[in-house]
Amino acid sequence: MVLAGVGDAMGYRNGSWEFNYDGEDIHKQLERLGGISKLDIVGCCVSDDQVMHLHTAEALIAPHESVDQLYDRIAQEYVKSFDDMSGRGPGPQTGQSVYHIRGGGDWRSIRYTALGGGCGAAMRSMCIGLRYVGEDQRDKLIATSIESGRMTHNHPTGFFGSLASSLFTAYAIENVPVVEWGRKLLEILPRAYKYLEDQKRFWTEYQKDLRYFEEVWTKYLESRDILKKGHNVPKFPEPYGVKERDAFYKSVSWRGWGGASGHDAPMIAYDALLGAGDNWEQLALRGILHGGDNDSTGVIAGAWFGGLYGFRNVPEINYRNLEYRERAERAACHLFELANKDSPSIFA
């Protein structure tokens, strides 16, 4: 929860780095600031990403007697989050959906839209993977990530991004090898399709876009030579510096801004984690500080790194002055308590 906020605040940098589309320029600014080891985020607010992530977590830990009550609580938390959006750059699709709910509309009535494939669902769902850990909780993770996602992004690319962010967080806690995450995501997608078909809501409308997420992730895994079982050493281009990564992130994007969609925000975060391993500095350079939607990839990558390694190799200066740090820590503790109660063998 904390490193998600760090990745968000670091990438956003009060808007100056999120909307700088030149990764090389961002890296030059970073060098003048002394590099990652000297980067203090004091005065840097978290963006809409971490604010909504915190509200998702707070909905998950609130008492509820049914899944419908939980989902309604999540929707209301998203409405509350928009009281804290000044200067945080919320996306228009999220705002439109939130104002529909705020005006008395049922979140279930938010229509399918071709514009709903953005990263707004993926950027806030990692905590779902902290709550629902283990194979016996997988169906709950699938359902909750999809339903919380389509509250604002009712498009398969949008809510499958939410599923990926949640699922990979759970895999981090379960100590599943990172190189296997992408393959396992493809194995999970048929269960997600079945859930949507059983729910019936907008199933017909989803058909033309349903497989796009699976197709682009399959292509990505093939490009890294990790699609097939037993292929466990990702292959990166040479060279693969700032300029080359920016070009790659743009190439996998929907409209030229890497990380702005439901498929490529978790994909770029995953690519960074594959390349960085337990090296926080490399994760930041690859997954946070680039010319794309870097706070969105950053909040996701930070959450996964934290799930895998905690604060190992993370300079204290990077997180010491994080906005809402205590709130993130408090949410994390409650999520752990709930997850440990349901799946104690995972944490033994």
Coordinates of C-alpha atoms in Angstrom, one line a residue:
M1 CA 0.0 0.0 0.0
V2 CA 2.8 2.4 0.9
L3 CA 5.0 1.7 -2.1
A4 CA 2.0 2.0 -4.4
G5 CA 1.7 5.6 -3.1
V6 CA 5.4 6.2 -3.7
G7 CA 5.2 5.0 -7.3
D8 CA 2.2 7.2 -7.8
A9 CA 3.6 10.4 -6.2
M10 CA 7.0 9.8 -7.8
G11 CA 5.6 9.4 -11.3
Y12 CA 3.0 12.2 -10.9
R13 CA 5.3 14.8 -9.3
N14 CA 2.4 17.2 -9.0
G15 CA 1.6 16.6 -12.7
S16 CA 5.0 17.8 -14.0
W17 CA 6.3 14.3 -14.8
E18 CA 3.1 12.5 -15.6
F19 CA 2.4 15.0 -18.4
N20 CA 6.0 15.1 -19.6
Y21 CA 6.0 12.8 -22.6
D22 CA 9.8 12.7 -22.9
G23 CA 11.3 10.0 -20.7
E24 CA 14.9 11.1 -21.4
D25 CA 14.0 14.6 -20.1
I26 CA 12.5 13.1 -16.9
H27 CA 15.7 11.1 -16.4
K28 CA 17.8 14.2 -16.9
Q29 CA 15.8 16.0 -14.2
L30 CA 16.1 13.0 -11.9
E31 CA 19.9 13.2 -12.4
R32 CA 20.0 16.8 -11.4
L33 CA 18.0 15.9 -8.2
G34 CA 20.6 13.3 -7.3
G35 CA 19.0 10.1 -8.6
I36 CA 16.6 7.7 -7.0
S37 CA 18.6 7.4 -3.8
K38 CA 18.2 11.2 -3.1
L39 CA 14.7 11.6 -4.4
D40 CA 12.5 13.0 -1.6
I41 CA 8.8 13.2 -2.5
V42 CA 8.1 15.8 0.2
G43 CA 5.6 18.2 -1.2
C44 CA 4.6 15.8 -4.0
C45 CA 0.9 14.8 -3.6
V46 CA -0.4 11.4 -4.6
S47 CA -2.6 11.5 -7.7
D48 CA -6.1 10.2 -8.2
D49 CA -4.6 6.8 -8.5
Q50 CA -3.5 6.3 -4.9
V51 CA -6.5 8.3 -3.6
M52 CA -8.9 5.8 -5.2
H53 CA -6.7 2.9 -4.3
L54 CA -7.0 3.9 -0.6
H55 CA -10.8 4.2 -0.9
T56 CA -10.9 0.8 -2.5
A57 CA -9.0 -0.6 0.4
E58 CA -11.2 1.2 3.0
A59 CA -14.3 -0.3 1.4
L60 CA -12.8 -3.8 1.5
I61 CA -12.1 -3.6 5.2
A62 CA -15.4 -2.1 6.2
P63 CA -18.0 -4.6 7.6
H64 CA -20.4 -6.0 5.0
E65 CA -22.9 -8.8 5.0
S66 CA -23.0 -9.6 1.3
V67 CA -21.1 -9.0 -1.9
D68 CA -23.8 -6.6 -3.1
Q69 CA -23.3 -4.6 0.1
L70 CA -19.5 -4.6 -0.5
Y71 CA -19.9 -3.5 -4.1
D72 CA -22.2 -0.7 -3.1
R73 CA -19.7 0.4 -0.5
I74 CA -16.9 0.5 -3.0
A75 CA -19.1 2.6 -5.3
Q76 CA -19.8 5.1 -2.5
E77 CA -16.1 5.2 -1.6
Y78 CA -15.4 6.2 -5.2
V79 CA -17.9 9.0 -4.8
K80 CA -16.2 10.1 -1.6
S81 CA -12.8 10.1 -3.3
F82 CA -13.9 12.9 -5.6
D83 CA -14.0 15.2 -2.6
D84 CA -10.2 14.9 -2.6
M85 CA -9.3 15.4 -6.2
S86 CA -8.1 19.0 -6.4
G87 CA -4.7 19.0 -8.2
R88 CA -4.7 15.2 -8.5
G89 CA -5.6 14.8 -12.2
P90 CA -8.6 12.5 -12.2
G91 CA -9.5 11.0 -15.6
P92 CA -12.7 12.1 -17.4
Q93 CA -14.1 8.6 -17.7
T94 CA -13.8 8.0 -14.0
G95 CA -15.3 11.4 -13.3
Q96 CA -18.3 10.9 -15.6
S97 CA -19.1 7.6 -13.9
V98 CA -18.6 8.9 -10.4
Y99 CA -20.9 11.8 -11.0
H100 CA -23.6 9.4 -12.4
I101 CA -23.5 7.5 -9.0
R102 CA -23.3 10.7 -7.0
G103 CA -26.5 11.9 -8.8
G104 CA -28.4 8.8 -7.6
G105 CA -27.6 6.5 -10.5
D106 CA -27.0 2.8 -9.8
W107 CA -23.4 1.8 -10.7
R108 CA -24.9 -1.3 -12.3
S109 CA -26.6 0.9 -14.8
I110 CA -23.4 2.5 -16.1
R111 CA -23.4 1.5 -19.8
Y112 CA -20.7 -0.2 -21.8
T113 CA -18.7 2.4 -23.6
A114 CA -15.9 2.2 -26.2
L115 CA -14.1 4.8 -24.1
G116 CA -14.0 2.7 -21.0
G117 CA -10.8 0.9 -21.8
G118 CA -8.5 3.3 -19.8
C119 CA -6.3 2.5 -16.8
G120 CA -8.6 4.0 -14.2
A121 CA -9.7 0.6 -12.9
A122 CA -6.3 -1.0 -13.0
M123 CA -4.6 1.8 -11.1
R124 CA -6.7 1.4 -7.9
S125 CA -7.3 -2.4 -7.6
M126 CA -4.1 -3.8 -6.2
C127 CA -5.4 -3.9 -2.7
I128 CA -8.0 -6.4 -3.8
G129 CA -5.2 -8.9 -4.2
L130 CA -4.1 -8.1 -0.7
R131 CA -7.6 -9.0 0.6
Y132 CA -8.2 -12.1 -1.4
V133 CA -5.1 -14.3 -1.3
G134 CA -4.8 -17.9 -2.3
E135 CA -6.5 -20.2 -4.8
D136 CA -9.5 -20.7 -2.5
Q137 CA -10.2 -16.9 -2.7
R138 CA -9.6 -16.6 -6.5
D139 CA -13.2 -16.4 -7.5
K140 CA -13.8 -13.6 -5.0
L141 CA -10.8 -11.7 -6.5
I142 CA -12.1 -12.2 -10.0
A143 CA -15.6 -11.0 -9.2
T144 CA -14.5 -8.0 -7.0
S145 CA -11.9 -6.8 -9.4
I146 CA -14.3 -6.9 -12.3
E147 CA -17.2 -5.3 -10.5
S148 CA -15.2 -2.5 -9.0
G149 CA -13.6 -2.0 -12.4
R150 CA -16.8 -1.7 -14.3
M151 CA -18.2 0.8 -11.9
T152 CA -16.3 3.4 -13.9
H153 CA -14.7 1.5 -16.8
N154 CA -17.4 -0.7 -18.3
H155 CA -15.3 -2.1 -21.1
P156 CA -13.3 -5.4 -21.1
T157 CA -10.0 -3.8 -21.5
G158 CA -10.7 -1.5 -18.6
F159 CA -11.9 -4.0 -16.1
F160 CA -9.5 -6.8 -17.1
G161 CA -6.8 -4.3 -16.2
S162 CA -8.3 -4.3 -12.7
L163 CA -8.2 -8.1 -12.7
A164 CA -4.5 -8.1 -13.7
S165 CA -3.5 -5.6 -11.0
S166 CA -5.4 -7.5 -8.3
L167 CA -4.2 -10.9 -9.4
F168 CA -0.6 -10.1 -9.7
T169 CA -0.7 -8.6 -6.2
A170 CA -2.1 -11.8 -4.9
Y171 CA 0.7 -13.7 -6.7
A172 CA 3.3 -11.5 -5.1
I173 CA 1.9 -12.4 -1.6
E174 CA 1.7 -16.1 -2.6
N175 CA 5.4 -16.1 -3.8
V176 CA 4.5 -17.2 -7.3
P177 CA 7.5 -16.6 -9.5
V178 CA 7.1 -13.3 -11.3
V179 CA 7.9 -14.9 -14.7
E180 CA 4.9 -17.1 -14.3
W181 CA 2.4 -14.3 -13.6
G182 CA 1.6 -13.5 -17.3
R183 CA 1.0 -17.1 -18.2
K184 CA -1.3 -17.6 -15.2
L185 CA -3.2 -14.4 -16.1
L186 CA -4.1 -16.0 -19.5
E187 CA -5.2 -19.2 -17.7
I188 CA -7.5 -17.1 -15.4
L189 CA -9.2 -15.2 -18.2
P190 CA -11.6 -18.0 -19.2
R191 CA -12.9 -18.0 -15.6
A192 CA -13.4 -14.2 -15.9
Y193 CA -15.3 -14.7 -19.2
K194 CA -17.5 -17.3 -17.5
Y195 CA -18.2 -15.0 -14.6
L196 CA -19.3 -12.2 -17.0
E197 CA -21.4 -14.6 -19.0
D198 CA -23.1 -15.9 -15.9
Q199 CA -23.8 -12.3 -14.7
K200 CA -25.4 -11.6 -18.1
R201 CA -25.0 -7.8 -17.7
F202 CA -23.7 -6.3 -21.0
W203 CA -22.5 -9.7 -22.1
T204 CA -23.7 -9.1 -25.7
E205 CA -22.0 -5.7 -25.8
Y206 CA -18.7 -7.0 -24.6
Q207 CA -18.3 -9.5 -27.5
K208 CA -16.4 -7.4 -30.0
D209 CA -13.8 -6.3 -27.4
L210 CA -13.7 -9.3 -25.1
R211 CA -10.5 -10.9 -26.5
Y212 CA -8.4 -7.8 -27.1
F213 CA -6.8 -7.9 -23.7
E214 CA -5.9 -11.6 -24.0
E215 CA -4.6 -11.0 -27.6
V216 CA -2.2 -8.2 -26.6
W217 CA -1.0 -9.9 -23.5
T218 CA -0.3 -13.1 -25.5
K219 CA 1.7 -11.1 -28.0
Y220 CA 3.6 -9.3 -25.2
L221 CA 4.6 -12.6 -23.5
E222 CA 5.7 -14.0 -26.8
S223 CA 7.9 -11.0 -27.3
R224 CA 9.6 -11.7 -24.0
D225 CA 9.8 -15.4 -24.8
I226 CA 7.9 -16.4 -21.6
L227 CA 4.6 -17.5 -23.0
K228 CA 5.4 -21.2 -23.0
K229 CA 5.7 -23.2 -19.8
G230 CA 9.4 -23.7 -19.0
H231 CA 10.4 -20.5 -20.7
N232 CA 11.5 -18.6 -17.6
V233 CA 14.1 -16.2 -18.7
P234 CA 12.6 -13.0 -20.2
K235 CA 14.4 -11.6 -23.2
F236 CA 14.7 -7.9 -23.6
P237 CA 16.0 -6.0 -26.6
E238 CA 19.6 -4.7 -26.7
P239 CA 19.9 -1.8 -26.0
Y240 CA 16.8 -1.2 -23.8
G241 CA 17.5 2.2 -22.3
V242 CA 15.1 5.1 -21.6
K243 CA 14.6 5.9 -25.3
E244 CA 14.0 2.3 -26.3
R245 CA 11.6 1.7 -23.4
D246 CA 9.6 4.8 -24.2
A247 CA 9.3 3.5 -27.8
F248 CA 8.2 0.1 -26.7
Y249 CA 5.6 1.5 -24.2
K250 CA 4.2 3.6 -26.9
S251 CA 4.0 0.6 -29.3
V252 CA 1.9 -1.4 -26.9
S253 CA -0.4 1.5 -26.1
W254 CA -3.9 2.1 -27.4
R255 CA -3.4 5.7 -28.6
G256 CA 0.3 6.4 -28.2
W257 CA 0.5 7.1 -24.4
G258 CA 2.0 4.1 -22.8
G259 CA 0.3 3.0 -19.6
A260 CA -3.0 4.9 -20.1
S261 CA -5.1 1.8 -20.9
G262 CA -6.3 -1.2 -19.0
H263 CA -4.0 -3.6 -20.8
D264 CA -0.8 -1.6 -20.9
A265 CA -0.7 -0.1 -17.5
P266 CA -0.2 -3.5 -15.8
M267 CA 1.9 -4.7 -18.8
I268 CA 4.4 -1.9 -18.4
A269 CA 4.6 -2.4 -14.7
Y270 CA 5.1 -6.1 -15.3
D271 CA 7.8 -5.5 -17.9
A272 CA 9.6 -3.3 -15.4
L273 CA 9.4 -5.8 -12.6
L274 CA 10.7 -8.6 -14.9
G275 CA 13.7 -6.5 -15.7
A276 CA 14.3 -5.0 -12.3
G277 CA 13.9 -8.0 -9.9
D278 CA 14.5 -6.9 -6.4
N279 CA 16.3 -3.7 -7.5
W280 CA 14.0 -0.8 -6.5
E281 CA 16.1 1.8 -8.4
Q282 CA 15.7 -0.2 -11.6
L283 CA 12.0 -0.6 -11.0
A284 CA 11.6 3.1 -10.6
L285 CA 13.7 3.9 -13.7
R286 CA 11.8 1.4 -15.8
G287 CA 8.3 1.4 -14.5
I288 CA 7.8 4.8 -13.0
L289 CA 10.0 7.4 -14.7
H290 CA 9.1 7.2 -18.4
G291 CA 7.3 9.3 -21.0
G292 CA 3.9 7.5 -20.6
D293 CA 1.2 7.5 -18.0
N294 CA 3.9 7.0 -15.4
D295 CA 1.9 7.5 -12.2
S296 CA -0.5 4.8 -13.2
T297 CA 2.3 2.3 -14.1
G298 CA 4.1 3.5 -11.0
V299 CA 1.3 2.9 -8.5
I300 CA 0.9 -0.6 -9.8
A301 CA 4.6 -1.5 -10.0
G302 CA 5.2 -0.1 -6.5
A303 CA 2.4 -2.2 -5.1
W304 CA 3.8 -5.4 -6.6
F305 CA 7.3 -4.6 -5.5
G306 CA 6.1 -4.0 -2.0
G307 CA 4.2 -7.3 -2.0
L308 CA 7.3 -9.2 -3.1
Y309 CA 10.1 -7.4 -1.2
G310 CA 8.6 -5.0 1.3
F311 CA 11.0 -2.0 1.8
R312 CA 14.1 -4.0 0.8
N313 CA 16.6 -1.7 -1.0
V314 CA 14.1 1.2 -0.9
P315 CA 15.8 4.4 0.3
E316 CA 13.8 5.8 3.3
I317 CA 13.9 9.2 1.7
N318 CA 11.6 7.8 -1.1
Y319 CA 8.7 7.0 1.3
R320 CA 9.4 9.0 4.5
N321 CA 7.3 11.9 3.5
L322 CA 4.6 10.1 1.5
E323 CA 1.2 11.8 1.6
Y324 CA -1.4 9.6 3.4
R325 CA 1.4 7.2 4.5
E326 CA -0.2 6.4 7.9
R327 CA -3.6 5.8 6.2
A328 CA -1.9 3.4 3.7
E329 CA -0.2 1.5 6.6
R330 CA -3.4 1.3 8.5
A331 CA -5.3 -0.1 5.5
A332 CA -2.5 -2.6 4.9
C333 CA -2.7 -3.9 8.5
H334 CA -6.5 -4.4 8.3
L335 CA -6.2 -6.1 4.9
F336 CA -3.6 -8.5 6.3
E337 CA -5.8 -9.4 9.3
L338 CA -8.7 -10.2 7.0
A339 CA -6.6 -12.2 4.5
N340 CA -4.8 -14.1 7.2
K341 CA -8.2 -15.1 8.8
D342 CA -9.4 -16.5 5.5
S343 CA -6.1 -18.0 4.2
P344 CA -3.8 -18.6 7.2
S345 CA -1.7 -21.2 5.4
I346 CA -0.5 -18.5 3.0
F347 CA 1.1 -16.5 5.8
A348 CA 2.3 -19.4 8.0

